[in-house]
Amino acid sequence: MAVKKPGGNDSKARRRVFLTLAAALAGAAIGIATFLRLTQRPPVEVPKPTSPTPTTIIPTPTPADISASRVDSVPIDPDDPKWNLVREVEFTLDPQAMVRPFEPSPGVKSVKVKALYDAENIAFRIEWADKIPDFGLDVDRFSDRCAVMLLKYPIPDELAGKAWMMGTPEYPATMLVWEARLQLEAEKGLQDITDMFPNIAIDAYPPYKGTVKEVEPKPIRIGEVKGEEVYLAAFAAGNPITKVRLERKPVEKIIGKGPGTIITARTQDANGKGKWSNGVWSVVIVKRLRASDKDQGEIELTPGNTYHIAFAVWEGSKGERGSRKGVTSLLTLRLE
Amino acid sequence: MPRVYNWQIGREMDYPYPAARPKRQAAGIFNLNKCIGCQTCTVACKTTWTSGRGQEYMLWNNVEDKPWGSYPLRWDVKILSMLAKLEPIRWKKEGGTWVYRGKTIFEAAPPGEIALGYMPESYDYAFPGIGEGEASTSLRLGSHRAPFDPWFFFLPRICNHCTFPSCLAACPRQAIYKRDDGVVLVDQFRCRGYRECVKSCPYKKVFYNPVTRVSEKCIFCYPALEKGEIPRCFRNCIGKIRMFGYISLPEKADPENPIDFLVHIKRVAAPLLPQLGLEPNIYYIPPINIKNMDFVRMMFGPMGEEAINNYVRAIEKQDIEVIGALILSNSTDRIIHRFKVIGGEYVAGYNEKGNEVIRIPITEQVVVRPYYDEKLGVYRRNDV
Ligand code: SF4
Ligand code: SF4
């Protein structure tokens, strides 16, 4: 199966015009050019949000950047053969540079994306190159992550730049964030201090009586002893991320209305699966078409419609987290 | 970027948010001349707040030997050299006030960052006691040579509950907030563990819990403060070096408030690394035995050197008010809002309502017990 990058043959003429314009802008003022790049984000290899789809193997009548085809049931495994039937599109990732702090040169340069949907769910398969998988299991380590952001379509031009930054109050963004650490915890349970430091020696944790060593071979795990939450502040406070972890979900469903506003949606019904092999992360993120948290601003998807979509990747070994990330421009998705 | 006035550096500076001083600012004074390095404060904090999973390496209160020790490793040297590489650290006295003419960490922020900072490595937290006793034993025995004379002092450190916290400024989620009483907290519900606060606090007093995957920090024992009691590390201090209270702005200094009196009026205490621009609220009476004044100026600014002189002078002159205020340091569990020297013999502390909560003699009373107690007909000996 061939991989086609947007900005192929039939958009060459437009690209030339655009490059001339970009060169003129860059010559005029780097600051202004950077600002425009950030708000409108038309990088060389990625078409403008509204530009038509480039050459594809199966020609599609729609102008969306990504088209999701209908199947009987969507696969959750990134290695499922169903994915081989789907056209893959590659998008460049640029630094998020609207909100400080940011990483001027993100570690991951592009993502390859596929999409499928069935009567109930939509699934995205996201793939990127990453030499070392990171799970963020120490104070100085950060987990690899990727996210899909969905927004209503169309968003008026003057709001598009803002909405691209995790939504606005009028155009809330639904984000589905997959995280390597959550994947590990979904498979192996909450990662405890004994998983991070197998040789740790601790006299005792309240409210336990024995030492960590004494309870071997099976170390006591979080949640096994009543009353421990008091000593795990974020759990005691009911931090939503702790709930996602306790439910063993590798994907968190988030609603955003602008930078710094994101909340974990009430119903955590998104799912997914990520696998790393030979320097490549392949991740599937599955979301229900129906919005279960509409009142919180979750997007509802219906077949035949178009939506705005964007992707983000965080490279853990480069210390990327939160606002330090690589992002695509605001693209379009169509459910065929 | 908004401009805010930082009285510790005598000028306005850049800060990501407009100035919003709390109703009152919780503060502390640590008299380094009296700290014996017993770590009782460290243990008091550890057993109260950080005995859970993921907190093993955390010391919200730590005591390090200076100049040899540091926790996390080289925290002070690292940030100071990062800052000094950009611009020399310069102070100038202008009209009786020290004005810092170098850059603060906010002003020195690289592009894309909110403050100059670095992410400590896991390893950096592994040696909380490094340098302990170095100056006293090995050096004297000639084990190695050092660039300093073999002097040292203990430096107890907690979060400074800064007026312009960089932890708060750097959080892209606004999960850190400053309360009405000046206490700076990480919201355990909102935090998502990005650790921007860990990176940008130059004092390295925010810690990441890898088990809960959320950042945590000193809470100044706010449940105690709300009851009118001083924090645990103050309360348990063996050396009675710690005074808790609320500090005013210098122009509003109240001579009856012991913190205002010692910091603003008598100027015997100075903040830690004021040049970084955070307006930290733990004030130190620097140790008078430091031979190297450059070191004092580096750690406490030029006010640090003045504080030593003022302190020595006050003790030599037997300034009864300074001595009175100082001996109130954790003499009671209650927070002292006002103090008064009574009849030159006693000093009394008052709570917020103005009720007396403590009265102690200024001169320690000496009771001589005879070797032979005639009344009881016994010998008193302490040599067996
Ligand atoms: S010392 Fe550090 S953690 Fe404490 S308030 Fe200041 S910047 Fe924040
Ligand atoms: S308890 Fe007091 S004397 Fe002991 S180390 Fe702590 S601050 Fe110093």
XYZ file of C-alpha atoms and ligand atoms in Angstrom:
736
model
C 0.000 0.000 0.000
C 1.389 3.318 -1.012
C 1.717 6.246 1.298
C 0.806 9.568 -0.186
C 1.653 12.850 1.323
C -0.789 15.724 0.979
C 0.525 18.363 -1.365
C 1.045 15.902 -4.248
C 1.033 16.556 -8.019
C -2.337 18.202 -8.424
C -1.643 20.834 -5.826
C 1.779 21.820 -7.179
C 0.579 25.033 -8.762
C -1.085 26.132 -5.561
C 2.008 25.212 -3.644
C 4.195 27.347 -5.876
C 1.983 30.363 -5.307
C 1.994 29.691 -1.639
C 5.777 29.287 -1.474
C 6.281 32.601 -3.222
C 3.963 34.233 -0.742
C 5.687 32.542 2.173
C 9.098 33.687 0.945
C 7.873 37.252 0.655
C 6.450 37.142 4.145
C 9.590 35.665 5.606
C 11.626 38.363 3.954
C 9.360 41.062 5.332
C 9.354 40.147 8.990
C 10.238 36.887 10.671
C 8.034 37.693 13.614
C 4.938 38.241 11.531
C 5.704 35.169 9.449
C 5.983 33.068 12.555
C 2.706 34.403 13.848
C 0.914 33.643 10.609
C 2.450 30.212 10.483
C 1.200 29.570 13.964
C -2.301 30.812 13.468
C -2.892 29.647 9.914
C -0.255 26.964 9.871
C 0.099 26.240 6.156
C 3.399 24.281 6.211
C 4.925 23.218 2.933
C 3.892 19.594 3.059
C 0.466 20.008 4.575
C -2.424 21.616 2.707
C -4.461 24.448 4.155
C -7.329 23.227 6.273
C -9.796 23.738 3.468
C -7.628 22.509 0.579
C -8.784 19.401 -1.323
C -7.384 15.920 -0.766
C -4.281 15.148 -2.796
C -3.857 12.167 -5.076
C -5.128 8.977 -3.505
C -5.205 5.356 -4.553
C -8.963 5.206 -4.379
C -10.196 8.541 -5.656
C -12.736 10.024 -3.289
C -15.324 12.604 -4.174
C -14.884 14.536 -0.928
C -12.456 17.335 -0.280
C -11.557 16.183 3.244
C -7.958 15.592 4.338
C -8.911 12.294 5.951
C -11.827 10.170 4.890
C -13.151 7.452 7.153
C -14.713 4.496 5.381
C -17.483 2.436 6.871
C -16.841 -1.128 8.031
C -18.881 -3.692 9.971
C -16.922 -3.230 13.116
C -13.866 -1.081 13.756
C -10.610 -2.815 14.764
C -9.002 -1.802 18.065
C -5.715 -3.573 17.365
C -3.237 -1.575 15.299
C -2.106 -4.823 13.627
C -5.612 -5.828 12.530
C -5.573 -6.651 8.764
C -8.603 -4.387 8.246
C -6.251 -1.443 8.449
C -4.440 -2.640 5.309
C -7.459 -1.708 3.228
C -7.399 1.892 4.320
C -5.628 4.775 2.658
C -2.934 6.299 4.844
C -2.229 10.019 4.922
C 0.886 11.589 6.398
C 0.932 14.996 8.045
C 3.841 17.052 9.281
C 4.050 18.039 12.912
C 5.125 21.535 13.841
C 5.874 22.983 17.245
C 2.966 24.229 19.279
C 4.270 27.752 19.692
C 1.228 29.826 20.638
C 1.319 29.135 24.351
C 4.395 29.097 26.544
C 6.156 26.925 27.481
C 6.796 25.233 24.125
C 9.336 22.988 22.466
C 10.741 24.809 19.418
C 11.859 21.584 17.770
C 9.583 18.651 18.620
C 11.089 15.182 18.418
C 8.464 13.669 16.098
C 8.281 15.232 12.644
C 5.207 13.575 11.113
C 2.285 11.217 11.748
C 0.587 8.717 9.454
C -3.150 8.478 9.933
C -5.980 6.135 8.903
C -9.635 6.189 9.917
C -12.579 3.759 9.889
C -16.036 3.820 11.412
C -18.946 1.493 12.063
C -22.493 1.915 13.313
C -21.306 2.989 16.746
C -17.631 3.928 16.770
C -14.924 5.714 14.883
C -11.342 4.464 15.021
C -8.131 6.256 14.158
C -4.840 4.508 13.554
C -1.906 6.803 14.230
C 1.671 5.855 13.530
C 4.939 7.637 14.089
C 8.629 6.873 14.316
C 10.156 6.847 17.789
C 13.429 5.080 18.522
C 12.783 4.567 22.236
C 9.387 3.982 23.838
C 8.936 6.153 26.942
C 6.548 5.360 29.775
C 7.457 8.206 32.140
C 8.202 5.996 35.110
C 10.478 8.302 37.084
C 10.539 11.885 38.274
C 12.618 12.990 35.293
C 10.954 10.876 32.601
C 7.968 11.657 30.430
C 5.588 9.337 28.641
C 5.041 9.199 24.874
C 1.561 10.354 23.903
C -0.593 11.105 20.926
C -3.952 12.794 20.593
C -6.797 13.336 18.159
C -8.757 16.567 18.434
C -12.230 16.860 16.904
C -14.180 20.049 16.323
C -17.351 21.108 14.540
C -17.029 22.081 10.881
C -16.808 24.669 9.496
C -15.329 27.118 11.967
C -15.271 30.724 10.757
C -11.758 31.762 9.689
C -11.363 34.324 12.449
C -11.974 31.654 15.090
C -10.133 28.768 13.442
C -6.731 29.751 14.846
C -8.149 29.957 18.354
C -10.172 26.770 18.070
C -7.082 24.933 16.870
C -5.645 25.693 20.327
C -7.840 23.167 22.101
C -11.196 24.734 21.262
C -13.088 27.839 22.294
C -16.170 28.241 24.468
C -18.351 28.302 21.275
C -16.417 25.513 19.583
C -15.408 23.073 22.312
C -12.800 20.509 21.289
C -13.105 16.809 22.017
C -9.676 15.323 22.542
C -8.740 11.691 22.803
C -5.333 11.284 24.336
C -3.526 7.971 24.250
C -0.593 7.633 26.594
C 2.134 4.972 26.750
C 2.024 4.887 30.546
C -1.756 4.434 30.560
C -1.326 1.630 28.010
C 1.177 -0.094 30.280
C -1.119 0.356 33.275
C -4.131 -0.907 31.298
C -2.174 -4.071 30.602
C -0.202 -4.539 33.808
C -1.995 -2.569 36.494
C -1.007 0.684 38.207
C 2.714 1.172 38.011
C 3.914 1.253 41.552
C 7.167 2.342 43.121
C 8.313 -1.312 43.178
C 7.829 -1.471 39.391
C 9.939 1.649 38.909
C 12.610 0.755 41.451
C 12.678 -3.037 41.919
C 15.441 -2.829 44.529
C 13.727 -0.222 46.684
C 13.962 -0.638 50.455
C 11.265 1.078 52.481
C 10.592 0.443 56.145
C 6.846 0.762 55.879
C 4.146 2.797 54.252
C 1.277 3.885 56.383
C -1.189 2.317 56.988
C 0.677 -0.974 56.418
C 2.406 -2.783 59.190
C 5.133 -4.786 57.424
C 7.937 -3.564 55.227
C 7.726 -3.700 51.454
C 10.256 -6.522 51.456
C 8.301 -8.534 54.013
C 5.239 -8.738 51.824
C 7.197 -10.233 48.955
C 6.883 -12.111 46.643
C 3.696 -10.175 45.968
C 4.219 -6.538 46.862
C 1.135 -4.741 48.110
C -0.273 -2.702 45.263
C -2.099 0.566 45.366
C -5.729 0.161 46.237
C -5.292 -3.168 48.015
C -5.291 -1.762 51.510
C -8.173 0.310 52.772
C -7.279 3.783 53.894
C -4.177 4.218 51.760
C -5.741 6.931 49.565
C -5.130 9.418 52.365
C -1.433 9.023 51.651
C -1.899 9.377 47.884
C -3.123 12.960 47.646
C -4.211 12.955 43.997
C -6.233 9.774 44.535
C -7.790 11.205 47.691
C -8.672 14.414 45.842
C -10.363 12.359 43.104
C -8.087 13.727 40.373
C -9.811 12.582 37.135
C -6.596 11.115 35.749
C -6.471 8.714 38.694
C -9.985 7.531 37.758
C -8.931 6.887 34.158
C -6.001 4.882 35.510
C -8.128 2.883 37.919
C -10.505 2.052 35.043
C -7.448 0.851 33.104
C -8.119 2.965 30.049
C -5.167 3.804 27.773
C -7.146 6.683 26.252
C -8.535 9.672 28.086
C -11.485 11.616 26.695
C -10.976 15.311 27.287
C -13.009 18.418 26.541
C -11.220 21.714 25.914
C -12.440 25.274 25.538
C -9.030 26.892 25.102
C -5.493 26.483 26.455
C -5.348 25.573 30.133
C -9.058 24.722 30.316
C -9.089 21.016 29.522
C -11.220 18.737 31.668
C -11.466 14.975 31.739
C -14.919 14.142 30.370
C -17.385 12.604 32.789
C -17.867 9.383 30.816
C -14.623 7.668 29.918
C -15.912 5.622 27.015
C -13.023 6.099 24.591
C -10.597 3.248 24.245
C -7.571 2.220 22.266
C -4.422 0.240 22.022
C -0.828 1.180 21.312
C 2.073 -1.025 20.297
C 5.706 -0.206 19.861
C 7.950 -2.262 17.634
C 11.090 -1.610 15.621
C 11.166 2.099 16.299
C 7.503 2.724 15.480
C 4.512 3.448 17.672
C 1.203 2.281 16.173
C -1.797 3.429 18.141
C -5.506 2.955 17.627
C -7.926 5.351 19.294
C -11.613 4.474 19.315
C -14.427 6.890 20.104
C -18.183 6.454 20.130
C -19.998 8.400 17.400
C -22.733 9.411 19.844
C -21.635 11.938 22.425
C -22.194 10.677 25.949
C -21.089 13.982 27.468
C -22.838 16.422 25.155
C -23.561 18.807 28.011
C -19.827 19.078 28.631
C -19.219 19.934 24.990
C -18.388 16.536 23.487
C -18.697 16.296 19.718
C -21.254 14.016 18.077
C -20.278 12.455 14.742
C -22.750 11.449 12.019
C -22.017 9.586 8.791
C -21.825 11.783 5.716
C -20.618 14.811 7.667
C -17.329 16.673 7.801
C -15.442 17.738 10.937
C -12.298 19.572 11.833
C -9.540 17.351 13.111
C -5.946 17.783 14.315
C -3.299 15.482 15.751
C -0.587 15.949 18.354
C 2.372 13.810 19.378
C 4.530 14.140 22.476
C 8.030 12.631 22.399
C 8.721 11.614 25.994
C 12.489 11.348 25.710
C 12.605 14.985 24.600
C 10.742 16.041 27.719
C 7.588 16.847 25.765
C 4.442 17.097 27.833
C 1.465 19.435 28.111
C 2.035 22.404 25.851
C 5.417 21.103 24.622
C 4.323 19.049 21.631
C 4.247 18.646 17.872
C 0.915 19.380 16.194
C -0.639 19.183 12.732
C -2.604 22.054 11.302
C -6.386 22.116 11.520
C -7.447 19.421 9.026
C -10.764 17.981 7.910
C -12.296 14.565 8.447
C -15.221 13.131 6.528
C -17.268 10.096 7.462
C -17.975 8.633 4.013
C 4.330 41.022 30.066
C 2.914 42.766 33.167
C 5.323 44.641 35.438
C 5.224 44.025 39.172
C 7.066 45.688 42.041
C 9.405 43.367 43.962
C 10.634 45.193 47.078
C 13.445 42.680 47.672
C 15.176 43.742 44.459
C 14.093 47.382 44.791
C 12.527 47.640 41.364
C 9.780 46.581 39.002
C 10.216 43.361 37.083
C 8.467 41.177 34.488
C 6.013 38.568 35.741
C 3.457 36.656 33.626
C 0.547 37.855 35.785
C -0.309 41.324 37.150
C 0.585 41.825 40.809
C -2.056 40.410 43.141
C -0.691 40.463 46.650
C -2.620 38.275 49.071
C -4.539 39.790 52.009
C -1.644 38.738 54.161
C 1.558 36.868 53.469
C 2.640 33.919 55.584
C 6.366 34.150 56.305
C 9.127 32.745 58.439
C 12.436 33.812 59.919
C 15.170 31.192 60.385
C 18.109 32.153 62.598
C 20.965 30.204 61.023
C 23.233 30.979 63.966
C 21.168 28.640 66.077
C 20.453 25.730 63.743
C 22.153 22.561 64.976
C 21.368 20.472 61.906
C 19.402 17.925 63.901
C 16.893 17.370 61.059
C 13.997 17.227 63.518
C 12.180 19.624 61.203
C 12.819 17.302 58.246
C 11.430 14.336 60.150
C 8.465 16.326 61.472
C 7.494 17.166 57.908
C 8.286 13.739 56.513
C 6.124 11.900 59.022
C 3.292 14.390 58.654
C 3.032 14.787 54.891
C 5.367 12.645 52.812
C 5.327 9.105 54.095
C 3.280 7.691 51.196
C 4.174 5.930 47.983
C 5.958 8.038 45.425
C 7.096 10.446 48.145
C 10.116 8.428 49.243
C 12.614 10.891 47.829
C 10.710 14.048 48.760
C 11.886 16.360 51.491
C 9.563 19.349 51.590
C 11.809 20.438 54.467
C 15.488 19.666 54.154
C 18.583 20.876 55.968
C 21.787 21.066 53.957
C 25.342 21.863 55.013
C 26.595 24.951 53.292
C 28.708 25.471 51.306
C 29.203 21.746 50.688
C 25.746 20.281 50.684
C 22.719 20.753 48.482
C 19.425 18.974 47.842
C 18.610 18.335 45.085
C 22.197 18.152 43.932
C 23.721 21.591 43.244
C 20.316 23.291 42.970
C 21.761 26.689 43.904
C 24.969 26.463 41.907
C 23.093 25.342 38.804
C 20.538 28.135 38.654
C 23.053 30.794 39.691
C 25.528 29.787 37.019
C 22.769 29.647 34.385
C 21.781 33.175 35.351
C 25.315 34.526 35.655
C 26.193 33.175 32.203
C 23.596 35.507 30.731
C 24.431 38.576 32.750
C 26.548 39.328 35.801
C 24.627 39.451 39.063
C 24.894 43.140 40.055
C 23.402 45.136 42.917
C 23.543 48.913 43.323
C 22.545 50.992 46.306
C 20.189 53.738 45.198
C 18.865 56.149 47.826
C 19.329 53.735 50.716
C 17.742 50.794 48.852
C 19.549 47.909 47.214
C 18.514 47.628 43.595
C 19.242 44.486 41.612
C 20.555 45.406 38.195
C 20.896 41.930 36.731
C 18.145 39.760 35.295
C 15.597 37.780 37.294
C 14.701 34.256 36.131
C 11.555 35.668 34.492
C 13.547 38.270 32.601
C 16.147 35.692 31.603
C 13.583 33.193 30.237
C 14.721 31.668 26.928
C 12.281 31.901 23.987
C 9.272 29.675 24.545
C 9.847 29.476 28.310
C 8.244 31.324 31.187
C 11.285 31.300 33.423
C 14.904 30.250 33.301
C 15.098 26.795 34.864
C 16.105 23.184 34.486
C 14.582 19.810 35.161
C 16.482 17.988 37.930
C 17.419 14.389 37.252
C 16.158 11.533 39.379
C 19.741 11.025 40.600
C 19.899 14.628 41.877
C 17.514 13.717 44.685
C 19.546 10.736 45.830
C 21.942 12.547 48.196
C 20.037 14.715 50.664
C 22.880 14.546 53.163
C 25.758 15.177 50.780
C 28.514 17.347 52.179
C 27.474 16.729 55.752
C 30.384 17.208 58.119
C 32.789 17.756 55.223
C 34.101 21.026 56.544
C 34.557 19.900 60.084
C 36.250 16.528 59.837
C 37.825 15.545 56.547
C 39.097 19.004 55.752
C 40.652 19.475 59.130
C 42.343 16.126 58.792
C 43.788 17.341 55.518
C 41.994 14.809 53.333
C 41.602 17.306 50.530
C 41.948 20.973 49.781
C 39.034 23.295 49.335
C 38.610 26.753 47.881
C 37.104 27.920 51.186
C 38.346 28.020 54.740
C 36.785 25.165 56.615
C 33.689 26.957 57.868
C 30.148 25.794 57.367
C 26.590 26.328 58.493
C 23.290 24.494 58.257
C 20.698 25.798 55.849
C 17.173 24.552 56.559
C 14.926 25.028 53.536
C 11.230 24.788 52.838
C 9.081 26.261 50.062
C 9.341 30.043 50.275
C 5.661 30.635 49.463
C 6.954 33.314 47.156
C 5.037 36.490 46.384
C 5.839 35.912 42.692
C 6.077 32.126 42.517
C 7.645 30.761 39.364
C 5.983 27.386 39.978
C 2.610 29.107 39.659
C 3.706 31.219 36.694
C 4.955 28.226 34.711
C 1.916 25.965 35.091
C 0.132 25.955 31.721
C -2.984 24.588 33.435
C -3.163 27.147 36.251
C -3.281 24.257 38.687
C -1.137 26.177 41.200
C -2.678 28.955 43.238
C -1.824 31.375 45.985
C -4.260 31.625 48.860
C -5.425 34.751 50.664
C -2.825 34.051 53.342
C -0.015 33.760 50.786
C 0.321 29.968 50.927
C 1.121 28.505 47.491
C -0.565 25.173 46.699
C -0.667 22.619 43.880
C -4.298 21.654 43.275
C -4.222 17.865 43.556
C -7.440 17.642 41.550
C -6.348 19.787 38.593
C -2.653 18.916 38.265
C -1.783 16.642 35.342
C 1.865 16.128 36.212
C 3.457 18.249 33.475
C 6.211 19.254 35.932
C 6.671 22.738 34.537
C 6.644 23.855 38.182
C 9.433 21.400 39.045
C 11.464 22.809 36.203
C 10.927 26.456 37.000
C 11.074 26.598 40.811
C 14.707 27.611 41.326
C 14.574 26.396 44.937
C 13.390 22.987 43.660
C 10.617 22.833 46.206
C 7.947 21.266 44.017
C 8.244 17.499 43.654
C 6.723 15.050 41.214
C 5.069 11.979 42.671
C 5.689 9.207 40.113
C 3.031 6.978 41.713
C 0.123 9.428 41.726
C 1.789 11.177 38.736
C 0.900 14.582 40.096
C 3.230 17.257 41.539
C 3.261 17.993 45.242
C 4.782 20.639 47.461
C 5.001 22.096 50.972
C 1.572 23.278 52.088
C 2.917 25.390 54.984
C 0.715 23.137 57.190
C -2.268 25.301 56.245
C -4.671 23.235 58.381
C -2.574 24.339 61.385
C -2.382 27.969 60.198
C -6.167 28.044 59.947
C -6.339 27.091 63.610
C -3.825 29.775 64.580
C -1.000 27.266 65.007
C 2.473 27.335 63.482
C 3.604 24.683 60.939
C 5.047 21.349 62.078
C 8.650 22.051 61.081
C 8.528 25.314 63.088
C 6.815 23.755 66.040
C 9.288 20.883 66.354
C 12.469 22.909 65.866
C 14.908 21.848 68.565
C 17.154 24.856 68.147
C 14.200 27.259 68.388
C 15.476 29.026 65.324
C 12.142 29.448 63.554
C 9.598 32.224 63.845
C 6.320 32.069 61.941
C 4.185 35.099 61.200
C 2.755 37.374 58.544
C 4.913 39.933 56.754
C 3.814 43.350 55.493
C 5.251 45.441 52.707
C 8.255 47.479 53.918
C 6.334 50.780 53.779
C 3.579 49.262 55.906
C 5.885 47.615 58.437
C 4.319 47.308 61.880
C 6.945 47.556 64.645
C 4.782 45.385 66.896
C 4.697 42.543 64.358
C 7.832 40.486 65.158
C 8.398 39.503 61.502
C 8.085 43.094 60.249
C 10.226 44.273 63.149
C 13.113 41.884 62.435
C 12.976 42.001 58.609
C 11.984 45.575 57.813
C 12.796 47.659 60.862
C 15.898 46.062 62.369
C 16.915 44.367 59.104
C 18.553 41.383 60.727
C 17.093 38.876 58.250
C 17.325 38.579 54.464
C 15.641 36.405 51.814
C 17.342 33.460 50.071
C 18.590 34.271 46.549
C 16.500 37.453 46.186
C 18.180 38.107 42.811
C 16.079 35.353 41.231
C 13.083 37.683 41.535
C 10.467 35.543 43.289
C 10.213 37.599 46.504
C 10.607 34.473 48.678
C 9.091 34.692 52.156
C 11.463 32.686 54.313
C 13.968 35.160 55.739
C 17.310 34.109 57.149
C 19.538 35.598 59.790
C 22.829 34.650 58.131
C 25.491 32.962 60.268
C 27.985 35.420 61.697
C 30.837 32.913 61.431
C 30.979 32.916 57.632
C 34.390 34.143 56.642
C 33.523 34.588 52.991
C 31.293 37.627 52.455
C 31.012 36.873 48.737
C 29.213 33.716 49.724
C 26.818 35.638 51.957
C 26.103 38.141 49.193
C 25.571 35.315 46.725
C 23.083 33.513 48.963
C 21.247 36.418 50.597
C 22.081 39.431 48.453
C 23.823 42.532 49.837
C 21.080 42.693 52.501
C 22.537 39.470 53.846
C 25.824 41.133 54.687
C 23.994 44.056 56.289
C 21.833 41.633 58.247
C 24.925 40.060 59.799
C 26.214 43.467 60.859
C 22.852 44.533 62.228
C 22.449 41.291 64.115
C 25.928 41.416 65.644
C 25.385 45.045 66.661
C 21.988 44.279 68.205
C 23.411 41.445 70.280
C 26.468 43.470 71.346
C 24.290 46.397 72.354
C 21.890 43.978 74.037
C 19.014 45.474 72.035
C 16.257 44.203 74.270
C 13.557 44.375 71.596
C 15.548 42.397 69.033
C 16.475 39.825 71.648
C 12.907 39.743 72.917
C 11.462 39.194 69.439
C 14.052 36.529 68.660
C 13.451 34.452 71.748
C 9.783 34.258 70.877
C 10.779 31.985 67.952
C 8.669 28.844 68.278
C 8.323 29.446 71.992
C 4.641 28.599 71.610
C 2.547 26.609 69.151
C 0.338 29.646 68.596
C 0.934 32.154 65.809
C 2.212 35.430 67.242
C 0.847 38.514 65.499
C 2.201 41.149 67.905
C 4.851 41.223 70.573
C 5.838 43.544 73.388
C 8.765 43.797 75.789
C 7.361 44.189 79.292
C 9.344 46.034 81.919
C 12.641 45.175 80.266
C 12.404 41.687 81.730
C 9.732 39.808 79.880
C 8.574 39.512 76.327
C 4.968 38.671 75.516
C 3.370 37.421 72.300
C -0.240 38.067 71.276
C -2.531 36.212 68.922
C -4.644 37.785 66.185
C -7.349 38.819 68.657
C -4.774 40.538 70.823
C -4.838 37.946 73.594
C -1.558 37.128 75.243
C -0.473 33.596 74.292
C 3.049 33.534 75.720
C 5.204 35.445 78.195
C 8.813 34.526 78.789
C 11.717 36.068 80.663
C 14.292 37.700 78.419
C 17.200 36.632 80.532
C 17.222 32.924 81.095
C 16.706 32.324 84.771
C 19.486 30.564 86.568
C 18.643 28.331 89.484
C 21.584 27.038 91.470
C 20.873 23.825 93.257
C 23.283 23.108 96.090
C 25.311 19.957 96.030
C 23.780 18.969 99.346
C 20.034 19.524 99.772
C 19.589 20.261 103.460
C 15.815 20.093 103.370
C 15.674 16.612 101.874
C 18.975 15.536 103.319
C 20.294 14.239 99.974
C 23.305 14.850 97.794
C 22.659 15.960 94.234
C 25.214 14.601 91.850
C 25.270 14.471 88.124
C 28.626 12.759 87.813
C 27.406 9.189 87.994
S 9.785 28.250 46.547
Fe 9.341 27.278 44.584
S 7.572 25.977 45.047
Fe 7.682 27.477 46.711
S 6.329 29.167 46.025
Fe 8.441 29.682 45.416
S 8.544 28.954 43.287
Fe 6.772 27.921 44.215
S 14.804 21.360 63.805
Fe 15.566 23.475 63.913
S 17.653 23.235 64.713
Fe 17.043 21.197 63.983
S 17.767 21.163 61.833
Fe 15.654 21.888 61.773
S 15.834 24.113 61.769
Fe 17.821 23.310 62.471
